[in-house]
Tab-separated table of C-alpha atoms in Angstrom:
chain	number	residue	atom	x	y	z
A	249	MET	CA	-11.757	-11.598	1.568
A	250	TYR	CA	-13.152	-8.193	0.598
A	251	ASN	CA	-15.663	-9.833	-1.781
A	252	ILE	CA	-13.378	-9.552	-4.801
A	253	VAL	CA	-15.163	-10.488	-8.016
A	254	PHE	CA	-14.014	-10.414	-11.629
A	255	TYR	CA	-15.934	-9.301	-14.703
A	256	ARG	CA	-16.007	-12.813	-16.172
A	257	GLU	CA	-17.518	-14.164	-12.946
A	258	LEU	CA	-20.230	-11.518	-12.998
A	259	GLU	CA	-20.875	-12.184	-16.661
A	260	SER	CA	-21.151	-15.938	-16.005
A	261	ALA	CA	-23.685	-15.208	-13.259
A	262	GLY	CA	-25.871	-13.336	-15.733
A	263	VAL	CA	-24.914	-9.808	-14.687
A	264	SER	CA	-24.851	-7.570	-17.754
A	265	THR	CA	-22.314	-4.839	-18.434
A	266	ARG	CA	-25.103	-2.283	-18.116
A	267	LEU	CA	-26.060	-3.625	-14.677
A	268	ILE	CA	-22.409	-3.602	-13.562
A	269	ARG	CA	-22.229	0.106	-14.431
A	270	GLN	CA	-25.441	0.797	-12.526
A	271	ALA	CA	-24.326	-1.191	-9.483
A	272	GLN	CA	-21.171	0.915	-9.180
A	273	GLU	CA	-23.444	3.673	-7.914
A	274	CYS	CA	-24.690	1.338	-5.210
A	275	CYS	CA	-23.104	-1.922	-4.091
A	276	LEU	CA	-20.165	-2.528	-6.428
A	277	LEU	CA	-16.819	-0.728	-6.386
A	278	LYS	CA	-14.433	-0.946	-9.337
A	279	LEU	CA	-10.807	-1.494	-8.322
A	280	CYS	CA	-9.300	-1.708	-11.808
A	281	ASN	CA	-10.218	-2.982	-15.244
A	282	GLY	CA	-12.339	-6.118	-14.820
A	283	VAL	CA	-11.927	-6.290	-11.013
A	284	TYR	CA	-14.553	-5.246	-8.463
A	285	THR	CA	-15.400	-5.546	-4.794
A	286	VAL	CA	-18.957	-6.025	-3.533
A	287	THR	CA	-19.380	-3.485	-0.757
A	288	LEU	CA	-23.067	-3.873	0.173
A	289	VAL	CA	-26.023	-6.201	0.115
A	290	CYS	CA	-28.293	-3.474	-1.140
A	291	GLY	CA	-31.630	-5.275	-1.461
A	292	ILE	CA	-32.308	-4.089	-5.005
A	293	ASP	CA	-33.883	-6.983	-6.902
A	294	SER	CA	-31.746	-6.604	-10.012
A	295	HIS	CA	-28.596	-6.697	-7.851
A	296	ARG	CA	-29.317	-10.028	-6.191
A	297	ARG	CA	-26.949	-11.854	-8.514
A	298	ILE	CA	-24.163	-9.510	-7.395
A	299	ALA	CA	-25.007	-10.105	-3.725
A	300	ARG	CA	-24.301	-13.817	-4.249
A	301	PHE	CA	-20.601	-13.004	-4.293
A	302	VAL	CA	-20.654	-11.662	-0.731
A	303	GLU	CA	-18.571	-13.848	1.575
A	304	ASP	CA	-16.866	-11.239	3.732
A	305	THR	CA	-19.762	-9.807	5.722
A	306	ALA	CA	-17.440	-7.696	7.888
A	307	TRP	CA	-16.544	-5.782	4.710
A	308	THR	CA	-20.158	-5.121	3.785
A	309	ASP	CA	-21.044	-4.268	7.393
A	310	ARG	CA	-18.296	-1.671	7.389
A	311	HIS	CA	-19.701	0.002	4.282
A	312	TRP	CA	-23.230	-0.149	5.617
A	313	ALA	CA	-22.224	1.549	8.875
A	314	THR	CA	-19.875	4.203	7.442
A	315	PRO	CA	-21.001	7.211	5.368
A	316	PRO	CA	-19.377	7.303	1.892
A	317	GLN	CA	-17.817	10.707	2.531
A	318	GLU	CA	-16.088	9.375	5.632
A	319	LEU	CA	-14.666	6.456	3.661
A	320	ARG	CA	-13.401	8.819	0.954
A	321	ASN	CA	-11.512	10.772	3.624
A	322	ASP	CA	-10.231	7.683	5.443
A	323	TYR	CA	-6.534	7.415	4.567
A	324	HIS	CA	-6.212	3.784	5.696
A	325	TYR	CA	-9.311	2.709	3.766
A	326	GLN	CA	-8.106	4.387	0.572
A	327	GLU	CA	-4.687	2.797	1.035
A	328	LEU	CA	-6.354	-0.614	1.364
A	329	LEU	CA	-8.222	-0.081	-1.909
A	330	ARG	CA	-4.951	0.732	-3.672
A	331	ARG	CA	-3.384	-2.395	-2.201
A	332	LEU	CA	-6.283	-4.537	-3.411
A	333	ARG	CA	-5.986	-3.012	-6.873
A	334	ILE	CA	-2.297	-3.947	-7.077
A	335	LEU	CA	-2.912	-7.474	-5.790
A	336	HIS	CA	-5.751	-8.267	-8.174
A	337	TYR	CA	-4.685	-6.502	-11.363
A	338	ARG	CA	-5.093	-9.051	-14.173
A	339	ARG	CA	-2.656	-7.948	-16.858
A	340	TYR	CA	0.813	-8.310	-15.404
A	341	ARG	CA	3.417	-9.650	-17.818
A	342	ALA	CA	6.065	-12.284	-17.282
A	343	ASP	CA	9.170	-10.666	-15.714
A	344	ASP	CA	7.163	-7.775	-14.247
A	345	THR	CA	8.477	-6.670	-10.852
A	346	ILE	CA	6.342	-4.356	-8.724
A	347	TRP	CA	8.534	-1.607	-7.325
A	348	GLY	CA	8.516	1.938	-5.948
A	349	THR	CA	5.320	3.289	-4.431
A	350	SER	CA	3.311	0.203	-5.419
A	351	ALA	CA	5.745	-2.130	-3.650
A	352	ALA	CA	5.651	0.198	-0.636
A	353	MET	CA	1.845	-0.063	-0.486
A	354	LEU	CA	1.971	-3.869	-0.474
A	355	GLN	CA	4.594	-3.800	2.286
A	356	ASN	CA	2.751	-1.297	4.505
A	357	ILE	CA	5.481	1.300	4.184
A	358	PRO	CA	3.797	4.640	4.971
A	359	LEU	CA	3.530	7.177	2.157
A	360	LEU	CA	1.760	10.513	2.048
A	361	GLY	CA	0.106	12.281	-0.843
A	362	ILE	CA	0.000	9.194	-3.052
A	363	ASP	CA	-2.945	9.302	-5.440
A	364	ALA	CA	-4.552	6.327	-7.140
A	365	GLY	CA	-2.178	6.560	-10.092
A	366	PRO	CA	-0.819	3.745	-12.240
A	367	ILE	CA	0.738	0.656	-10.683
A	368	SER	CA	4.551	0.936	-10.780
A	369	VAL	CA	6.228	-2.019	-12.484
A	370	ALA	CA	9.786	-2.668	-13.680
A	371	HIS	CA	10.396	-4.853	-16.737
A	372	PRO	CA	13.813	-5.799	-18.158
A	373	ARG	CA	12.873	-5.368	-21.828
A	374	SER	CA	9.852	-3.115	-22.312
A	375	SER	CA	8.150	0.065	-21.142
A	376	SER	CA	4.595	1.321	-21.476
A	377	LYS	CA	2.104	3.481	-19.655
A	378	THR	CA	-1.665	3.311	-19.321
A	379	ARG	CA	-4.077	4.716	-16.791
A	380	GLU	CA	-3.679	1.536	-14.761
A	381	ILE	CA	-0.012	0.560	-15.026
A	382	HIS	CA	3.313	2.294	-15.619
A	383	ARG	CA	5.886	-0.197	-16.845
A	384	SER	CA	9.495	1.050	-16.734
A	385	ASN	CA	12.303	-0.529	-18.715
A	386	ARG	CA	14.717	-1.343	-15.905
A	387	LEU	CA	16.493	-4.438	-14.724
A	388	VAL	CA	15.892	-5.576	-11.154
A	389	GLY	CA	18.384	-8.290	-10.261
A	390	ARG	CA	17.433	-11.585	-8.653
A	391	ALA	CA	18.890	-10.449	-5.318
A	392	ASP	CA	16.431	-7.530	-5.271
A	393	ARG	CA	13.244	-9.482	-5.967
A	394	ILE	CA	10.987	-11.455	-3.640
A	395	ARG	CA	7.809	-13.439	-4.142
A	396	HIS	CA	4.632	-12.068	-2.556
A	397	LEU	CA	1.675	-14.383	-3.145
A	398	HIS	CA	1.566	-14.609	-6.968
A	399	LEU	CA	3.553	-11.420	-7.557
A	400	GLU	CA	7.220	-10.439	-7.739
A	401	LEU	CA	8.267	-7.207	-6.072
A	402	THR	CA	11.278	-5.480	-4.620
A	403	PRO	CA	12.005	-6.357	-0.953
A	404	PRO	CA	11.261	-3.719	1.730
A	405	VAL	CA	14.883	-2.550	2.046
A	406	ARG	CA	15.287	-2.033	-1.707
A	407	THR	CA	11.828	-0.451	-1.908
A	408	SER	CA	12.661	2.099	0.787
A	409	LEU	CA	15.948	2.979	-0.944
A	410	ASP	CA	14.187	3.425	-4.301
A	411	LEU	CA	11.789	5.877	-2.652
A	412	ILE	CA	14.648	8.319	-2.018
A	413	HIS	CA	14.759	9.026	-5.756
A	414	ILE	CA	11.018	8.609	-6.376
A	415	ARG	CA	9.567	10.580	-3.450
A	416	GLY	CA	12.477	12.676	-2.195
A	417	GLN	CA	14.936	12.318	0.654
A	418	GLN	CA	12.543	13.088	3.513
A	419	ALA	CA	9.924	10.549	2.390
A	420	GLY	CA	12.656	8.034	1.611
A	421	PHE	CA	14.194	8.519	5.051
A	422	ALA	CA	10.824	7.887	6.728
A	423	ALA	CA	10.358	4.742	4.655
A	424	MET	CA	13.836	3.510	5.575
A	425	GLU	CA	13.232	4.064	9.295
A	426	THR	CA	9.915	2.226	9.068
A	427	VAL	CA	11.488	-0.782	7.349
A	428	LEU	CA	14.394	-0.937	9.807
A	429	ARG	CA	11.988	-0.749	12.732
A	430	GLN	CA	9.692	-3.441	11.267
A	431	VAL	CA	12.645	-5.789	10.803
A	432	LEU	CA	13.904	-5.318	14.350
A	433	LEU	CA	10.511	-5.683	16.012
A	434	THR	CA	9.795	-8.804	13.971
A	435	ARG	CA	13.188	-10.405	14.472
A	436	TYR	CA	13.450	-9.564	18.165
A	437	GLY	CA	9.890	-10.235	19.240
A	438	ALA	CA	10.596	-9.772	22.939
A	439	ILE	CA	10.936	-6.007	22.406
A	440	GLU	CA	7.809	-4.214	23.632
A	441	PRO	CA	8.119	-0.494	22.777
A	442	LYS	CA	5.421	0.673	25.186
A	443	PHE	CA	7.572	-0.606	28.047
A	444	GLY	CA	10.738	0.938	26.618
A	445	TYR	CA	13.561	-0.236	24.411
A	446	PRO	CA	16.431	-2.495	25.490
A	447	PRO	CA	19.791	-0.778	25.982
A	448	ASP	CA	21.285	-2.492	22.933
A	449	PHE	CA	18.421	-1.637	20.558
A	450	LEU	CA	20.489	0.821	18.542
A	451	ARG	CA	23.381	-1.648	18.453
A	452	LEU	CA	21.029	-4.261	17.004
A	453	ALA	CA	19.946	-1.703	14.406
A	454	ARG	CA	23.535	-0.981	13.449
A	455	GLY	CA	24.211	-4.684	13.018
A	456	GLU	CA	21.158	-5.042	10.787
A	457	LEU	CA	22.320	-2.160	8.591
A	458	VAL	CA	25.836	-3.533	8.234
A	459	ASP	CA	24.704	-7.103	7.557
A	460	ASN	CA	21.757	-6.505	5.236
A	461	TRP	CA	21.531	-2.905	3.966
A	462	TYR	CA	24.944	-1.904	2.702
A	463	SER	CA	25.034	-4.703	0.134
A	464	VAL	CA	21.686	-3.520	-1.261
A	465	ILE	CA	22.991	0.048	-1.494
A	466	GLU	CA	26.004	-1.213	-3.473
A	467	ARG	CA	23.631	-2.623	-6.094
A	468	LEU	CA	21.957	0.756	-6.701
A	469	THR	CA	22.872	2.226	-10.075
A	470	THR	CA	22.740	5.811	-8.760
A	471	GLY	CA	22.604	7.596	-5.403
A	472	GLN	CA	24.784	5.222	-3.438
A	473	ALA	CA	26.534	7.953	-1.434
A	474	THR	CA	23.239	9.630	-0.476
A	475	ALA	CA	21.639	6.318	0.474
A	476	ARG	CA	24.646	5.341	2.607
A	477	ARG	CA	24.664	8.696	4.397
A	478	MET	CA	20.941	8.443	5.113
A	479	CYS	CA	21.286	4.823	6.174
A	480	ASP	CA	23.897	5.802	8.786
A	481	ALA	CA	21.474	8.369	10.251
A	482	LEU	CA	18.493	6.031	10.753
A	483	ASN	CA	16.946	5.606	14.182
A	484	PRO	CA	14.414	2.745	14.546
A	485	LYS	CA	12.929	4.400	17.631
A	486	SER	CA	10.835	6.635	15.361
A	487	GLU	CA	7.323	5.310	15.979
A	488	SER	CA	5.465	7.211	13.263
A	489	ILE	CA	6.060	8.865	9.938
A	490	ALA	CA	5.763	12.235	11.706
A	491	GLU	CA	8.636	11.349	14.041
A	492	SER	CA	10.738	10.225	11.081
A	493	TYR	CA	10.077	13.524	9.311
A	494	CYS	CA	11.046	15.407	12.479
A	495	SER	CA	14.198	13.312	12.865
A	496	PHE	CA	15.121	14.049	9.238
A	497	ASP	CA	14.708	17.795	9.833
A	498	LEU	CA	16.919	17.717	12.929
A	499	LYS	CA	19.633	15.885	11.025
A	500	ALA	CA	19.315	18.288	8.098
A	501	LEU	CA	19.873	21.184	10.535
A	502	ASP	CA	22.816	19.232	12.012
A	503	ILE	CA	21.777	19.755	15.648
A	504	ASP	CA	23.647	17.692	18.230
A	505	GLY	CA	22.216	16.162	21.390
A	506	PHE	CA	18.640	15.003	20.714
A	507	ASP	CA	17.537	11.564	21.966
A	508	GLN	CA	14.310	9.749	21.054
A	509	GLN	CA	11.702	7.981	23.164
A	510	VAL	CA	12.985	9.156	26.535
A	511	LYS	CA	10.947	8.586	29.692
A	512	ILE	CA	10.498	11.652	31.905
A	513	TYR	CA	9.699	11.451	35.632
A	514	ASP	CA	8.838	13.964	38.350
A	515	ASP	CA	8.250	13.586	42.082
A	516	ALA	CA	4.819	12.061	41.401
A	517	GLY	CA	6.282	9.418	39.090
A	518	PHE	CA	6.156	8.808	35.364
A	519	VAL	CA	5.131	11.815	33.271
A	520	SER	CA	5.500	10.782	29.624
A	521	ARG	CA	7.690	9.187	26.996
A	522	THR	CA	8.762	12.037	24.758
A	523	ASP	CA	9.349	11.910	21.015
A	524	PHE	CA	12.590	13.923	21.228
A	525	VAL	CA	14.449	15.421	24.178
A	526	HIS	CA	17.523	17.639	24.311
A	527	ARG	CA	18.640	17.416	27.914
A	528	GLU	CA	21.270	20.150	27.874
A	529	THR	CA	18.771	22.811	26.793
A	530	MET	CA	15.777	21.085	28.486
A	531	THR	CA	13.899	20.995	25.174
A	532	ILE	CA	11.209	18.476	24.242
A	533	LEU	CA	9.839	18.110	20.720
A	534	GLU	CA	6.523	16.399	19.987
A	535	ALA	CA	5.592	15.509	16.402
A	536	ASP	CA	1.860	15.222	15.744
A	537	GLY	CA	0.752	12.839	13.003
A	538	VAL	CA	-1.691	13.623	10.214
A	539	GLY	CA	-4.738	12.466	12.177
A	540	LYS	CA	-3.798	13.804	15.605
A	541	TYR	CA	-6.875	14.312	17.816
A	542	ILE	CA	-9.276	13.090	15.141
A	543	LYS	CA	-11.749	10.682	16.749
A	544	VAL	CA	-10.053	10.816	20.143
A	545	GLY	CA	-11.783	11.436	23.417
A	546	ARG	CA	-11.603	14.389	25.749
A	547	GLU	CA	-9.876	12.110	28.252
A	548	LEU	CA	-6.786	11.791	26.030
A	549	MET	CA	-6.628	15.546	25.431
A	550	ASN	CA	-6.914	16.219	29.171
A	551	ARG	CA	-4.198	13.671	29.927
A	552	GLU	CA	-1.817	15.273	27.434
A	553	SER	CA	-2.583	18.703	28.900
A	554	ASP	CA	-1.678	17.401	32.372
A	555	GLN	CA	1.552	15.895	31.026
A	556	HIS	CA	2.403	19.176	29.317
A	557	ASN	CA	1.968	21.145	32.549
A	558	ARG	CA	4.119	18.694	34.517
A	559	LEU	CA	6.875	18.934	31.918
A	560	LEU	CA	6.785	22.728	32.125
A	561	ALA	CA	7.008	22.500	35.910
A	562	LEU	CA	10.199	20.451	35.519
A	563	GLY	CA	11.701	23.284	33.470
A	564	TYR	CA	11.313	21.819	29.992
A	565	THR	CA	10.388	23.847	26.938
A	566	VAL	CA	7.908	21.808	24.898
A	567	VAL	CA	7.648	22.499	21.171
A	568	ARG	CA	4.825	20.699	19.395
A	569	PHE	CA	4.929	20.443	15.611
A	570	ARG	CA	1.906	19.866	13.440
A	571	PHE	CA	2.577	17.520	10.592
A	572	LYS	CA	2.517	20.156	7.873
A	573	GLU	CA	5.221	22.089	9.757
A	574	LEU	CA	7.533	19.093	9.398
A	575	LEU	CA	7.270	19.089	5.612
A	576	ASN	CA	9.185	22.338	5.094
A	577	LEU	CA	12.648	22.598	6.661
A	578	SER	CA	12.535	26.404	6.722
A	579	VAL	CA	9.187	26.437	8.563
A	580	PHE	CA	10.463	23.792	10.982
A	581	ALA	CA	13.704	25.689	11.699
A	582	THR	CA	11.942	29.030	12.167
A	583	LYS	CA	9.559	27.609	14.765
A	584	LEU	CA	12.233	25.559	16.520
A	585	PHE	CA	14.785	28.343	16.926
A	586	SER	CA	12.206	31.030	17.741
A	587	GLN	CA	10.945	29.001	20.706
A	588	THR	CA	14.323	27.569	21.742
A	589	PRO	CA	17.052	29.969	20.532
A	590	GLU	CA	19.607	28.281	22.804
A	591	LEU	CA	19.555	25.296	20.416
A	592	ARG	CA	21.516	27.380	17.902
A	593	LYS	CA	24.615	26.749	20.027
A	594	HIS	CA	24.214	23.009	19.343
A	595	VAL	CA	24.149	23.266	15.584
A	596	HIS	CA	27.221	21.378	14.444
A	597	GLY	CA	29.987	23.906	13.846
A	598	GLY	CA	28.158	26.547	15.900
A	599	ARG	CA	26.181	28.064	13.023
């Protein structure tokens, strides 16, 4: 898939180093040292030997149909390129364990603001850093390693816990909620979130944490108390990284009484399933993701406007947060309390 080709294969096919450099302005994309992906069948005569390596036509069709600038700004596409780079890097050492942000990328744990920096690897005896790989001298025990294709990496639970230290508590919390949710939805396949969650969903989550998370936390060399506290606050009903960031902010402010993914009805029937609702103060919070309303139709915007008006008619105050407002606790608190000052009474301890 993705028309991955290595330098030695190109060389064996008669493609010179000079031609490889030229083709990177056209139909060849370099992932890392000696590893490329063929993105187009460009039709240039001198590139025909490169076009022979095209097997995944859906990949080339995508590049043909999408302007380069759009691909550069496509978060999911750029994340895929980073994942391919990690998978096909050729110079891993024996006893290397992929960890941290690189392990998170392979496990589809959402991260924001991650550039195409070095691959993160742990090694029990050596450390080094190049433009392509950052090898840290750290021991990862057998219990905290799994096999992924031909690579060794930290399991999702350990990866999410490591991110607390690497990326900060808010990003780590979002990663932890994502992993917990993925485990539950995979293990209990009958759960269909769009139709609502079963009454014992949070109980299942608590059982998963007790059975499989606390032992991992005990193996951390630092930050056990913080990880345990954050673990106890997780809610697998967060359906996006934006909701996890919002949930983290609410817990940091120590506000009591918010529930997630609550269905609201009026006399006409179902209105919406809200991200967060505080019934006592009739407050609804909606957390918009990074790409909210990008490439969506007018129909969706009109539907959300109708839902908003129906919620107001029921007496709810609706506070919508843009993603960047979730990143700063002070900005979040200022907006929240300015629009719903009655929530101050529900801050734990009455602050």
